[in-house]
């Protein structure tokens, strides 16, 4: 009997606990938070889960820094039986992700207060039902959003470090499913929020089907799921090249959906508008960090091998993404929808650096997603506390209409100034991190022979500046009117959000003025 199980003991898998520690901390805190949610006291649940969320993100970020310093110049390794990769590239993207997630978590924490927060007291209640009315009256607030954020962050970290296509798909679903739920948890305009979550879910399932079919075709061609093994086999495997090309193209469809590249972008404006603003910011920033983290890896391996075959597809997608994001953003009258189309245009700008194999592409993308993520968290955090007020001064829901921002700079100069910094960074104006990011990706595009793409990007940057400056003009050069929004000054949760907004504004300027240390780190990784 013992002899029959001896081979399993001898060949038992080795688990690299040290390399997996950051992901284990995040996922472990999420599981523990799920158990805490079963406790009867709402106040106890809120305090414990809020502490778990913030503390686990801080510890995971510290562990990523430790692993980065420990890894040194070794070049990385495959872990978890080859399903994941630990190298400097994955650790840098995970570090950026955790920094962005920590800022987003603070915004969520500030807006998860009972009574007047951004989240429904009990998201499962029917809008307008007696159960919902009772929860609002008693100032009841569940804390699922803290747990779901951790699960999604853990999925994003696994997505970045995936070295196997099956692990990539599992991480994709772990990352996405909590976002579908959180998008439908808005306290105000419940039906719009639930519609956003439903649309995101349906289109996400559709994209996952493409993703899985792509994996199946690639496996059929190579007989393996390992990303590096696929790259090696694809260079020597004869015949059936169409299967590999179609598989990679379908894999790209799934990834393009996640970053909302055209024509897979239709979900973004509706979901950004309907989702609670703290979640929209987390989704806009975090998903792009994760998706571009794996896109950089695939560009260095499998996609790089097929860059000539995929060039027409990539050029069409990039140009369409930049043009659609730019020109549809001009006609928006809602700030959240405007930022959604802005994010689509930014995806096109980043993809310019990935049209071929380039040594500096990784550093350019890392810096771009860092600056974009910080500014996006700050912008959506500010939107979450800019709210309507009725004639009696009672504060209501978010005021995302453009006219609601008229004269905001005169009533709240510091916060309006922070929003102006974010918009200037999105536009790529000098002295902001956004300018350095655009310069880097366009530089890489030129070095790869994408001069036409860079020209389209430059023209689009000039055009997008119109709708960014339009909002700045409304804040500073328009007198406040009866529809002008208000920002509360006494709520402790809103005070926390204001702190995060100011931190993001300072970081956005700092990344533009003293970018060299960060660029030096990223260049060393690349």
Coordinates of C-alpha atoms in Angstrom, one line a residue:
X1 CA 0.0 0.0 0.0
X2 CA 2.8 2.4 1.0
X3 CA 4.6 1.6 -2.3
X4 CA 1.6 2.6 -4.3
X5 CA 1.5 6.2 -2.8
X6 CA 5.3 6.6 -2.7
X7 CA 5.6 8.1 -6.3
X8 CA 3.1 10.8 -5.3
X9 CA 5.1 11.6 -2.2
X10 CA 8.4 11.7 -4.1
X11 CA 6.9 13.8 -7.0
X12 CA 4.8 16.1 -4.8
X13 CA 4.7 19.6 -6.2
X14 CA 6.8 22.3 -4.8
X15 CA 5.0 25.4 -3.7
X16 CA 7.0 28.6 -3.7
X17 CA 5.3 30.3 -0.7
X18 CA 7.6 33.2 -0.7
X19 CA 6.8 34.2 -4.3
X20 CA 3.1 33.6 -3.8
X21 CA 3.0 35.5 -0.5
X22 CA 1.5 38.9 -1.9
X23 CA -1.3 37.1 -3.6
X24 CA -2.0 34.8 -0.6
X25 CA -2.2 37.8 1.7
X26 CA -4.9 39.5 -0.6
X27 CA -6.9 36.4 -1.2
X28 CA -6.6 35.2 2.4
X29 CA -7.9 38.5 3.6
X30 CA -10.8 38.3 1.2
X31 CA -11.7 34.8 2.4
X32 CA -11.5 35.9 6.0
X33 CA -13.6 39.0 5.2
X34 CA -16.3 36.6 3.8
X35 CA -16.4 34.8 7.1
X36 CA -16.6 38.1 9.0
X37 CA -19.6 39.2 6.9
X38 CA -21.6 36.4 8.6
X39 CA -21.2 38.2 12.0
X40 CA -24.5 39.7 13.3
X41 CA -23.2 43.2 14.2
X42 CA -23.0 45.6 11.2
X43 CA -20.6 47.9 13.0
X44 CA -18.2 45.1 13.9
X45 CA -18.3 43.8 10.3
X46 CA -17.6 47.2 8.9
X47 CA -14.7 47.9 11.1
X48 CA -13.0 44.5 10.7
X49 CA -13.5 44.3 6.9
X50 CA -12.3 47.9 6.4
X51 CA -9.2 47.2 8.4
X52 CA -8.6 43.9 6.5
X53 CA -8.9 45.6 3.2
X54 CA -6.5 48.4 3.9
X55 CA -4.0 46.4 5.9
X56 CA -3.8 43.5 3.4
X57 CA -3.1 45.9 0.5
X58 CA -0.3 47.6 2.5
X59 CA 1.2 44.3 3.5
X60 CA 1.0 42.9 0.0
X61 CA 2.6 46.0 -1.4
X62 CA 5.4 45.6 1.1
X63 CA 5.9 42.0 0.2
X64 CA 6.0 42.9 -3.5
X65 CA 8.8 45.4 -2.8
X66 CA 10.6 42.7 -0.7
X67 CA 10.3 40.2 -3.5
X68 CA 11.6 42.7 -6.0
X69 CA 14.6 43.4 -3.9
X70 CA 15.2 39.7 -3.3
X71 CA 14.9 38.8 -7.0
X72 CA 17.7 41.1 -7.9
X73 CA 19.3 40.4 -11.2
X74 CA 18.3 36.7 -11.4
X75 CA 15.9 37.3 -14.3
X76 CA 12.9 35.6 -12.6
X77 CA 11.5 32.1 -12.5
X78 CA 8.5 30.0 -13.2
X79 CA 6.5 29.1 -10.0
X80 CA 3.5 27.1 -9.0
X81 CA 4.4 24.2 -11.4
X82 CA 4.9 26.7 -14.3
X83 CA 1.5 28.2 -14.1
X84 CA 2.8 31.6 -12.9
X85 CA 5.9 33.7 -13.4
X86 CA 7.8 35.7 -10.8
X87 CA 10.1 38.2 -12.5
X88 CA 10.8 41.9 -12.3
X89 CA 8.2 42.7 -14.9
X90 CA 5.4 41.0 -13.0
X91 CA 6.5 42.5 -9.7
X92 CA 6.6 46.1 -11.0
X93 CA 3.1 45.8 -12.5
X94 CA 1.9 44.2 -9.3
X95 CA 3.4 47.0 -7.3
X96 CA 1.7 49.6 -9.5
X97 CA -1.6 47.7 -9.2
X98 CA -1.4 47.6 -5.4
X99 CA -0.5 51.3 -5.1
X100 CA -3.5 52.2 -7.3
X101 CA -5.8 49.7 -5.5
X102 CA -4.8 51.1 -2.1
X103 CA -5.8 54.6 -3.3
X104 CA -9.0 53.2 -4.7
X105 CA -9.7 51.3 -1.5
X106 CA -9.4 54.5 0.6
X107 CA -12.0 56.2 -1.7
X108 CA -14.3 53.2 -1.4
X109 CA -13.9 53.3 2.4
X110 CA -14.7 57.0 2.5
X111 CA -17.8 56.5 0.4
X112 CA -19.1 53.3 2.0
X113 CA -20.6 55.2 4.9
X114 CA -24.2 54.4 5.8
X115 CA -26.9 56.9 5.0
X116 CA -25.4 59.0 2.2
X117 CA -22.7 56.8 0.8
X118 CA -22.2 55.6 -2.8
X119 CA -23.2 52.1 -2.2
X120 CA -26.7 50.5 -1.6
X121 CA -27.3 49.5 2.0
X122 CA -28.2 45.9 0.8
X123 CA -27.4 45.6 -2.9
X124 CA -29.7 42.5 -3.2
X125 CA -32.8 44.5 -2.3
X126 CA -35.2 45.5 -5.0
X127 CA -35.0 49.2 -5.8
X128 CA -37.8 51.0 -4.0
X129 CA -38.8 47.9 -2.0
X130 CA -39.8 48.1 1.7
X131 CA -36.6 46.2 2.6
X132 CA -34.5 48.9 1.0
X133 CA -36.5 51.7 2.6
X134 CA -36.0 50.0 6.0
X135 CA -32.2 49.6 5.4
X136 CA -31.9 53.3 4.5
X137 CA -34.0 54.4 7.5
X138 CA -31.9 52.4 10.0
X139 CA -28.6 53.5 8.3
X140 CA -27.7 49.9 7.6
X141 CA -24.7 49.2 5.4
X142 CA -23.2 45.9 4.3
X143 CA -19.5 45.6 3.5
X144 CA -19.4 43.2 0.5
X145 CA -17.6 45.8 -1.6
X146 CA -14.5 45.6 0.6
X147 CA -14.3 41.8 0.1
X148 CA -15.1 42.0 -3.6
X149 CA -12.3 44.6 -4.1
X150 CA -9.8 42.2 -2.5
X151 CA -10.9 39.3 -4.7
X152 CA -10.7 41.4 -7.8
X153 CA -7.3 42.7 -6.8
X154 CA -6.0 39.2 -6.2
X155 CA -7.3 38.2 -9.6
X156 CA -5.5 41.1 -11.2
X157 CA -2.3 40.2 -9.5
X158 CA -2.6 36.6 -10.7
X159 CA -3.5 37.8 -14.2
X160 CA -0.3 39.8 -14.3
X161 CA 1.9 36.9 -13.2
X162 CA 0.2 34.2 -15.3
X163 CA 2.6 32.0 -17.2
X164 CA -0.1 29.6 -18.4
X165 CA -3.1 30.3 -20.6
X166 CA -5.4 28.3 -18.3
X167 CA -4.2 30.3 -15.3
X168 CA -4.7 33.4 -17.3
X169 CA -8.4 32.6 -17.9
X170 CA -9.0 31.7 -14.2
X171 CA -7.4 34.9 -13.1
X172 CA -9.4 36.8 -15.7
X173 CA -12.7 35.5 -14.2
X174 CA -11.6 36.1 -10.6
X175 CA -10.7 39.6 -11.6
X176 CA -13.9 40.3 -13.5
X177 CA -16.8 38.6 -11.6
X178 CA -16.4 40.9 -8.5
X179 CA -16.4 44.0 -10.8
X180 CA -19.7 42.9 -12.4
X181 CA -21.3 42.8 -8.9
X182 CA -19.7 46.0 -7.7
X183 CA -20.9 47.9 -10.8
X184 CA -24.5 47.1 -9.7
X185 CA -24.1 48.3 -6.1
X186 CA -24.9 52.0 -6.6
X187 CA -27.0 53.7 -4.0
X188 CA -28.5 56.4 -6.2
X189 CA -30.0 55.6 -9.6
X190 CA -30.3 51.9 -8.7
X191 CA -31.7 50.8 -11.9
X192 CA -29.0 52.5 -13.9
X193 CA -26.4 50.9 -11.7
X194 CA -27.9 47.4 -12.0
X195 CA -28.2 47.9 -15.8
X196 CA -24.5 48.7 -15.9
X197 CA -23.6 45.6 -14.0
X198 CA -25.8 43.4 -16.2
X199 CA -24.4 44.8 -19.4
X200 CA -20.8 44.4 -18.1
X201 CA -21.6 40.8 -17.2
X202 CA -23.2 39.9 -20.5
X203 CA -20.5 41.4 -22.7
X204 CA -17.8 40.1 -20.4
X205 CA -19.2 36.5 -20.8
X206 CA -19.2 37.1 -24.6
X207 CA -15.6 38.1 -24.5
X208 CA -14.6 35.2 -22.3
X209 CA -16.1 32.9 -24.9
X210 CA -13.7 34.3 -27.5
X211 CA -10.8 34.1 -25.0
X212 CA -11.5 30.4 -24.3
X213 CA -11.8 29.5 -27.9
X214 CA -8.5 31.2 -28.6
X215 CA -6.9 29.1 -25.9
X216 CA -8.4 26.0 -27.4
X217 CA -7.0 26.7 -30.8
X218 CA -3.6 27.6 -29.5
X219 CA -3.5 24.4 -27.5
X220 CA -4.6 22.5 -30.6
X221 CA -1.7 23.9 -32.5
X222 CA 1.0 23.5 -29.8
X223 CA -0.2 20.9 -27.4
X224 CA 0.7 23.0 -24.4
X225 CA -0.7 25.9 -22.4
X226 CA 2.5 27.4 -21.1
X227 CA 3.2 30.8 -22.6
X228 CA 6.9 30.3 -23.0
X229 CA 6.5 26.7 -24.2
X230 CA 3.9 27.9 -26.8
X231 CA 6.4 30.5 -28.1
X232 CA 9.2 27.9 -28.5
X233 CA 7.0 25.3 -30.2
X234 CA 5.4 27.9 -32.5
X235 CA 8.8 28.7 -34.1
X236 CA 9.3 25.1 -35.3
X237 CA 5.8 23.5 -35.5
X238 CA 5.0 22.9 -39.2
X239 CA 1.6 23.5 -40.9
X240 CA -1.8 24.7 -39.5
X241 CA -0.4 28.2 -39.0
X242 CA -4.0 29.5 -39.4
X243 CA -5.0 27.8 -36.2
X244 CA -2.3 29.6 -34.2
X245 CA -3.1 33.0 -35.9
X246 CA -6.9 32.6 -35.3
X247 CA -6.3 31.5 -31.7
X248 CA -4.1 34.5 -31.0
X249 CA -6.5 36.9 -32.6
X250 CA -9.4 35.5 -30.4
X251 CA -7.2 35.8 -27.4
X252 CA -6.6 39.4 -28.3
X253 CA -10.4 40.0 -28.5
X254 CA -10.7 39.0 -24.8
X255 CA -7.9 41.3 -23.8
X256 CA -9.1 44.2 -26.0
X257 CA -12.5 43.9 -24.3
X258 CA -10.9 44.2 -20.9
X259 CA -9.0 47.4 -21.9
X260 CA -12.1 48.7 -23.8
X261 CA -10.4 48.9 -27.2
X262 CA -12.6 49.6 -30.2
X263 CA -14.7 47.8 -31.4
X264 CA -14.9 46.0 -28.0
X265 CA -15.6 49.3 -26.1
X266 CA -19.4 49.6 -26.1
X267 CA -19.7 48.5 -22.4
X268 CA -17.4 51.2 -21.0
X269 CA -19.4 54.4 -21.2
X270 CA -22.6 52.8 -19.8
X271 CA -20.8 50.9 -17.0
X272 CA -18.7 53.9 -16.0
X273 CA -21.8 56.1 -15.8
X274 CA -23.9 53.6 -13.9
X275 CA -21.3 52.1 -11.5
X276 CA -20.6 53.9 -8.2
X277 CA -17.8 56.3 -8.9
X278 CA -15.3 54.7 -6.5
X279 CA -15.7 51.4 -8.3
X280 CA -15.6 53.1 -11.8
X281 CA -12.2 54.6 -10.8
X282 CA -10.9 51.3 -9.5
X283 CA -12.1 49.5 -12.6
X284 CA -10.7 52.1 -15.0
X285 CA -7.3 52.1 -13.4
X286 CA -6.8 48.6 -12.0
X287 CA -8.0 46.6 -15.0
X288 CA -5.8 48.5 -17.3
X289 CA -2.7 47.9 -15.2
X290 CA -3.5 44.2 -15.1
X291 CA -4.4 43.9 -18.8
X292 CA -1.4 45.8 -20.0
X293 CA 0.8 43.9 -17.7
X294 CA 0.0 40.6 -19.5
X295 CA -0.1 42.3 -22.9
X296 CA 3.5 43.4 -22.4
X297 CA 4.5 39.9 -21.5
X298 CA 2.7 38.4 -24.5
X299 CA 4.1 41.1 -26.8
X300 CA 7.6 39.9 -25.7
X301 CA 6.8 36.3 -26.4
X302 CA 3.9 35.0 -28.5
X303 CA 2.5 38.2 -30.0
X304 CA 6.0 39.4 -30.8
X305 CA 6.6 36.2 -32.7
X306 CA 3.5 37.0 -34.8
X307 CA 3.9 40.8 -35.0
X308 CA 4.1 40.8 -38.8
X309 CA 0.9 38.7 -39.1
X310 CA -1.0 40.8 -36.5
X311 CA 0.3 44.2 -37.6
X312 CA -2.8 45.0 -39.8
X313 CA -5.2 44.0 -37.0
X314 CA -3.3 46.0 -34.4
X315 CA -3.0 49.2 -36.6
X316 CA -6.8 49.1 -37.3
X317 CA -7.7 48.6 -33.7
X318 CA -5.3 51.3 -32.5
X319 CA -6.5 53.9 -35.0
X320 CA -10.1 53.1 -34.4
X321 CA -9.7 53.2 -30.6
X322 CA -8.0 56.6 -30.7
X323 CA -10.5 58.1 -33.2
X324 CA -13.6 56.8 -31.5
X325 CA -12.4 57.7 -28.0
X326 CA -11.5 61.2 -29.1
X327 CA -14.4 62.3 -31.2
X328 CA -17.2 60.6 -29.1
X329 CA -15.7 62.2 -26.0
X330 CA -16.3 65.6 -27.5
X331 CA -20.1 65.3 -27.6
X332 CA -20.6 63.9 -24.0
X333 CA -22.5 66.0 -21.5
X334 CA -21.8 63.7 -18.5
X335 CA -18.4 63.9 -16.8
X336 CA -18.2 60.1 -16.2
X337 CA -19.1 59.3 -19.8
X338 CA -16.5 61.8 -21.0
X339 CA -13.8 60.1 -18.8
X340 CA -15.0 56.7 -20.2
X341 CA -14.3 57.8 -23.8
X342 CA -11.1 59.5 -22.6
X343 CA -10.0 56.1 -21.2
X344 CA -10.7 54.5 -24.6
X345 CA -8.5 57.0 -26.3
X346 CA -5.7 56.4 -23.7
X347 CA -5.9 52.7 -24.5
X348 CA -5.1 53.5 -28.1
X349 CA -2.1 55.7 -27.1
X350 CA -0.7 52.9 -24.9
X351 CA -1.1 50.3 -27.7
X352 CA 1.1 52.4 -29.9
X353 CA 4.1 51.2 -27.9
X354 CA 3.2 47.5 -28.4
X355 CA 3.1 47.3 -32.2
X356 CA 6.4 45.4 -32.2
X357 CA 9.3 44.2 -30.1
X358 CA 11.0 47.1 -28.3
X359 CA 13.3 47.1 -25.4
X360 CA 11.8 50.3 -23.9
X361 CA 8.1 49.3 -24.5
X362 CA 7.7 47.8 -21.0
X363 CA 9.0 50.9 -19.2
X364 CA 6.8 53.2 -21.3
X365 CA 3.7 51.2 -20.6
X366 CA 4.5 50.9 -16.9
X367 CA 4.9 54.6 -16.5
X368 CA 1.8 55.4 -18.5
X369 CA -0.5 53.1 -16.5
X370 CA 1.0 54.4 -13.3
X371 CA 0.3 58.1 -14.2
X372 CA -3.1 57.3 -15.7
X373 CA -4.1 55.1 -12.7
X374 CA -3.2 57.8 -10.1
X375 CA -5.0 60.5 -12.0
X376 CA -8.1 58.3 -12.7
X377 CA -8.5 57.3 -9.0
X378 CA -8.3 61.0 -8.1
X379 CA -10.8 62.1 -10.7
X380 CA -13.4 59.5 -10.0
X381 CA -12.9 60.1 -6.2
X382 CA -13.7 63.7 -6.7
X383 CA -16.7 63.0 -8.8
X384 CA -18.0 60.8 -6.0
X385 CA -18.2 63.7 -3.6
X386 CA -19.5 66.4 -6.0
X387 CA -23.2 66.1 -5.4
X388 CA -26.5 67.8 -6.2
X389 CA -28.4 69.7 -3.5
X390 CA -32.1 70.7 -3.5
X391 CA -33.6 74.1 -2.7
X392 CA -33.5 73.2 1.0
X393 CA -29.8 72.4 0.9
X394 CA -30.3 68.6 1.3
X395 CA -27.4 66.8 -0.4
X396 CA -28.5 64.2 -3.0
X397 CA -26.7 61.9 -5.5
X398 CA -23.6 62.5 -7.6
X399 CA -23.7 65.5 -9.9
X400 CA -22.0 64.3 -13.1
X401 CA -23.6 66.6 -15.6
X402 CA -21.3 69.2 -17.0
X403 CA -23.5 72.2 -15.9
X404 CA -23.3 71.0 -12.3
X405 CA -19.5 71.8 -12.3
X406 CA -20.1 75.5 -13.3
X407 CA -18.2 77.8 -10.9
X408 CA -16.9 74.9 -8.8
X409 CA -13.5 76.4 -8.8
X410 CA -14.8 79.5 -7.0
X411 CA -16.6 77.5 -4.3
X412 CA -14.0 74.8 -3.8
X413 CA -10.7 76.1 -5.3
X414 CA -8.4 73.3 -3.9
X415 CA -10.5 70.4 -5.1
X416 CA -11.3 72.0 -8.5
X417 CA -7.5 72.7 -8.9
X418 CA -6.9 69.0 -8.2
X419 CA -9.4 68.1 -11.0
X420 CA -7.7 70.5 -13.3
X421 CA -4.4 68.8 -12.7
X422 CA -6.0 65.4 -13.5
X423 CA -7.5 66.8 -16.7
X424 CA -4.2 68.4 -17.8
X425 CA -2.4 65.1 -17.2
X426 CA -5.0 63.3 -19.3
X427 CA -4.4 65.9 -22.1
X428 CA -0.7 65.3 -21.9
X429 CA 0.2 68.9 -20.9
X430 CA 3.9 69.4 -19.7
X431 CA 4.7 69.4 -16.0
X432 CA 2.3 66.5 -15.4
X433 CA 2.9 62.7 -15.5
X434 CA 0.6 62.3 -18.4
X435 CA 3.0 64.3 -20.6
X436 CA 5.9 62.0 -19.8
X437 CA 3.7 59.0 -20.4
X438 CA 2.6 60.1 -23.8
X439 CA 6.1 61.1 -24.8
X440 CA 7.4 57.6 -23.9
X441 CA 4.8 55.6 -25.7
X442 CA 5.0 57.8 -28.8
X443 CA 8.8 57.6 -28.8
X444 CA 8.5 53.8 -28.8
X445 CA 6.0 53.9 -31.6
X446 CA 8.3 55.9 -33.7
X447 CA 11.2 53.5 -33.1
X448 CA 9.0 50.7 -34.3
X449 CA 8.0 52.4 -37.5
X450 CA 4.7 53.6 -36.3
X451 CA 5.1 57.2 -37.4
X452 CA 1.5 57.3 -38.8
X453 CA 0.1 56.0 -35.5
X454 CA 2.1 58.6 -33.6
X455 CA 0.7 61.3 -35.9
X456 CA -2.8 60.2 -35.3
X457 CA -2.1 60.1 -31.6
X458 CA -0.7 63.6 -31.6
X459 CA -3.7 65.0 -33.5
X460 CA -6.1 63.2 -31.2
X461 CA -4.3 64.6 -28.1
X462 CA -4.9 68.1 -29.4
X463 CA -8.6 67.3 -30.0
X464 CA -9.1 65.6 -26.6
X465 CA -7.7 68.7 -25.0
X466 CA -10.9 70.4 -26.1
X467 CA -13.2 68.5 -23.8
X468 CA -10.7 68.5 -20.9
X469 CA -10.3 72.3 -21.1
X470 CA -14.1 72.7 -21.5
X471 CA -14.6 71.3 -18.0
X472 CA -11.7 73.5 -16.7
X473 CA -13.4 76.6 -18.2
X474 CA -16.7 75.6 -16.6
X475 CA -15.1 75.3 -13.2
X476 CA -13.1 78.5 -13.3
X477 CA -14.6 80.9 -15.9
X478 CA -18.3 80.3 -15.4
X479 CA -20.3 81.8 -12.5
X480 CA -22.0 79.3 -10.1
X481 CA -25.6 78.8 -11.0
X482 CA -28.6 77.2 -9.4
X483 CA -27.5 73.8 -10.8
X484 CA -24.0 74.1 -9.5
X485 CA -23.1 71.1 -7.3
X486 CA -21.9 71.1 -3.8
X487 CA -19.1 69.3 -1.8
X488 CA -19.9 68.5 1.8
X489 CA -17.2 69.6 4.4
X490 CA -18.3 67.8 7.6
X491 CA -18.7 64.1 6.6
X492 CA -15.6 62.1 7.8
X493 CA -15.8 59.8 4.8
X494 CA -15.8 62.7 2.4
X495 CA -12.8 64.1 4.2
X496 CA -10.9 60.9 3.6
X497 CA -11.8 61.1 -0.1
X498 CA -10.6 64.7 -0.3
X499 CA -7.3 63.6 1.2
X500 CA -6.9 60.9 -1.5
X501 CA -7.8 63.4 -4.2
X502 CA -5.1 65.8 -3.0
X503 CA -2.5 63.0 -2.7
X504 CA -3.3 61.9 -6.3
X505 CA -3.0 65.5 -7.6
X506 CA 0.4 65.9 -5.9
X507 CA 1.6 62.5 -7.2
X508 CA 0.5 63.5 -10.7
X509 CA 2.5 66.6 -10.6
X510 CA 5.5 64.9 -9.0
X511 CA 5.5 62.2 -11.8
X512 CA 5.8 65.0 -14.3
X513 CA 8.5 67.1 -12.5
X514 CA 10.7 64.3 -11.0
X515 CA 10.0 61.3 -13.2
X516 CA 13.6 60.2 -13.6
X517 CA 13.9 58.0 -10.5
X518 CA 10.8 56.1 -11.5
X519 CA 11.9 55.9 -15.2
X520 CA 15.3 54.6 -14.1
X521 CA 13.6 51.8 -12.1
X522 CA 11.3 50.9 -15.0
X523 CA 14.2 51.0 -17.5
X524 CA 16.3 48.7 -15.4
X525 CA 13.4 46.2 -15.3
X526 CA 12.9 46.4 -19.1

